[in-house]
PDB file of C-alpha atoms in Angstrom:
ATOM      1  CA  GLU P   1     -10.050  13.439  -4.113  1.00 78.00           C
ATOM      2  CA  LEU P   2     -11.221  10.458  -5.588  1.00 82.00           C
ATOM      3  CA  ASP P   3     -14.238  12.115  -7.069  1.00 89.00           C
ATOM      4  CA  GLN P   4     -11.926  14.780  -8.458  1.00 91.00           C
ATOM      5  CA  ILE P   5      -9.368  12.313 -10.053  1.00 89.00           C
ATOM      6  CA  LYS P   6     -12.592  10.575 -11.539  1.00 89.00           C
ATOM      7  CA  GLU P   7     -13.364  13.962 -12.745  1.00 92.00           C
ATOM      8  CA  ALA P   8     -10.180  14.499 -14.303  1.00 93.00           C
ATOM      9  CA  ILE P   9      -9.866  11.563 -16.077  1.00 91.00           C
ATOM     10  CA  LYS P  10     -13.134  12.189 -17.422  1.00 91.00           C
ATOM     11  CA  LEU P  11     -11.822  15.433 -18.910  1.00 94.00           C
ATOM     12  CA  GLY P  12      -8.860  13.910 -20.759  1.00 93.00           C
ATOM     13  CA  VAL P  13      -6.273  13.398 -18.048  1.00 92.00           C
ATOM     14  CA  ALA P  14      -4.153  10.255 -19.144  1.00 88.00           C
ATOM     15  CA  LYS P  15      -1.351  10.103 -16.108  1.00 90.00           C
ATOM     16  CA  VAL P  16      -1.879  10.129 -12.695  1.00 89.00           C
ATOM     17  CA  ASN P  17       1.382   9.829 -10.243  1.00 91.00           C
ATOM     18  CA  VAL P  18       0.855   7.526  -7.350  1.00 92.00           C
ATOM     19  CA  ASN P  19       4.201   6.722  -6.158  1.00 95.00           C
ATOM     20  CA  THR P  20       4.037   8.747  -3.167  1.00 95.00           C
ATOM     21  CA  GLU P  21       0.679   6.969  -2.190  1.00 94.00           C
ATOM     22  CA  CYS P  22       2.243   3.941  -2.450  1.00 97.00           C
ATOM     23  CA  GLN P  23       5.094   5.007  -0.564  1.00 97.00           C
ATOM     24  CA  ILE P  24       2.871   6.190   2.608  1.00 98.00           C
ATOM     25  CA  ALA P  25       0.861   3.065   2.447  1.00 98.00           C
ATOM     26  CA  PHE P  26       4.559   1.236   2.666  1.00 98.00           C
ATOM     27  CA  ALA P  27       5.797   2.885   5.709  1.00 98.00           C
ATOM     28  CA  ASN P  28       2.487   3.327   7.578  1.00 98.00           C
ATOM     29  CA  ALA P  29       2.084  -0.340   7.216  1.00 97.00           C
ATOM     30  CA  THR P  30       5.864  -1.190   8.217  1.00 95.00           C
ATOM     31  CA  ARG P  31       5.675   1.596  11.113  1.00 95.00           C
ATOM     32  CA  LYS P  32       2.552  -0.296  12.502  1.00 95.00           C
ATOM     33  CA  PHE P  33       4.212  -4.011  12.099  1.00 91.00           C
ATOM     34  CA  VAL P  34       7.257  -2.540  14.104  1.00 90.00           C
ATOM     35  CA  ALA P  35       5.002  -1.228  16.904  1.00 93.00           C
ATOM     36  CA  GLU P  36       3.293  -4.687  17.250  1.00 91.00           C
ATOM     37  CA  TYR P  37       6.635  -6.199  17.044  1.00 85.00           C
ATOM     38  CA  GLU P  38       8.077  -3.998  20.012  1.00 87.00           C
ATOM     39  CA  ALA P  39       4.863  -4.860  22.237  1.00 89.00           C
ATOM     40  CA  ASN P  40       5.234  -8.345  21.583  1.00 88.00           C
ATOM     41  CA  GLU P  41       8.759  -8.789  21.165  1.00 87.00           C
ATOM     42  CA  ALA P  42       9.072 -12.542  22.458  1.00 88.00           C
ATOM     43  CA  GLU P  43       5.919 -13.714  20.730  1.00 88.00           C
ATOM     44  CA  TYR P  44       7.205 -12.486  17.404  1.00 84.00           C
ATOM     45  CA  ASP P  45      10.554 -13.730  17.835  1.00 85.00           C
ATOM     46  CA  LYS P  46       9.416 -17.140  18.239  1.00 87.00           C
ATOM     47  CA  LYS P  47       7.401 -16.601  14.769  1.00 85.00           C
ATOM     48  CA  LYS P  48      10.496 -15.307  13.482  1.00 84.00           C
ATOM     49  CA  LEU P  49       9.013 -12.336  12.057  1.00 81.00           C
ATOM     50  CA  PHE P  50      12.382 -10.207  12.426  1.00 81.00           C
ATOM     51  CA  ASP P  51      13.212 -12.350   8.907  1.00 86.00           C
ATOM     52  CA  PRO P  52      13.037  -9.616   6.601  1.00 88.00           C
ATOM     53  CA  ARG P  53      10.720 -11.153   4.052  1.00 89.00           C
ATOM     54  CA  LYS P  54       7.965 -11.254   6.959  1.00 86.00           C
ATOM     55  CA  PHE P  55       9.033  -7.799   8.320  1.00 86.00           C
ATOM     56  CA  LEU P  56       8.407  -6.290   5.014  1.00 94.00           C
ATOM     57  CA  LYS P  57       5.697  -8.227   3.630  1.00 95.00           C
ATOM     58  CA  PRO P  58       2.573  -5.818   5.692  1.00 96.00           C
ATOM     59  CA  GLY P  59       4.367  -3.045   3.600  1.00 97.00           C
ATOM     60  CA  PHE P  60       4.139  -4.867   0.206  1.00 98.00           C
ATOM     61  CA  GLU P  61       0.861  -5.876   0.920  1.00 98.00           C
ATOM     62  CA  ALA P  62      -0.140  -2.011   1.583  1.00 98.00           C
ATOM     63  CA  ILE P  63       1.187  -1.210  -1.641  1.00 98.00           C
ATOM     64  CA  THR P  64      -0.611  -3.893  -3.714  1.00 98.00           C
ATOM     65  CA  GLU P  65      -3.864  -2.988  -1.838  1.00 97.00           C
ATOM     66  CA  ALA P  66      -3.415   0.940  -2.574  1.00 96.00           C
ATOM     67  CA  VAL P  67      -2.511   0.347  -6.386  1.00 96.00           C
ATOM     68  CA  GLU P  68      -5.727  -2.312  -6.545  1.00 95.00           C
ATOM     69  CA  GLU P  69      -7.547   0.674  -5.247  1.00 93.00           C
ATOM     70  CA  ARG P  70      -6.419   3.345  -7.837  1.00 93.00           C
ATOM     71  CA  ILE P  71      -6.883   0.736 -10.744  1.00 93.00           C
ATOM     72  CA  ASP P  72     -10.317   0.966  -9.924  1.00 91.00           C
ATOM     73  CA  VAL P  73     -10.692   4.401  -9.509  1.00 89.00           C
ATOM     74  CA  PHE P  74      -8.624   5.211 -12.926  1.00 90.00           C
ATOM     75  CA  GLY P  75     -11.409   2.602 -14.511  1.00 88.00           C
ATOM     76  CA  SER P  76      -8.407   0.689 -15.438  1.00 89.00           C
ATOM     77  CA  ALA P  77      -9.305  -2.882 -14.372  1.00 90.00           C
ATOM     78  CA  ASN P  78      -9.294  -5.573 -17.043  1.00 88.00           C
ATOM     79  CA  LYS P  79      -7.558  -3.217 -19.857  1.00 84.00           C
ATOM     80  CA  ALA P  80      -4.577  -3.981 -21.065  1.00 71.00           C
TER      81      ALA P  80
END
């Protein structure tokens, strides 16, 4: 898939939508956090990981990672 995207960009494609990929990355990271929370609820409660800011952090980090990867694939790094 990444090779196809790179080739499409070389051929002139100027817009590639990535929102769905970001949503999937967010959902997967959040599901993983919830599963780990349920397996270690007492420990997570001690760390107050039920706080939405902490609870949602893995999802936001996953979006950041997905976007950074796409920036590299698109050849857009360090371009305004």
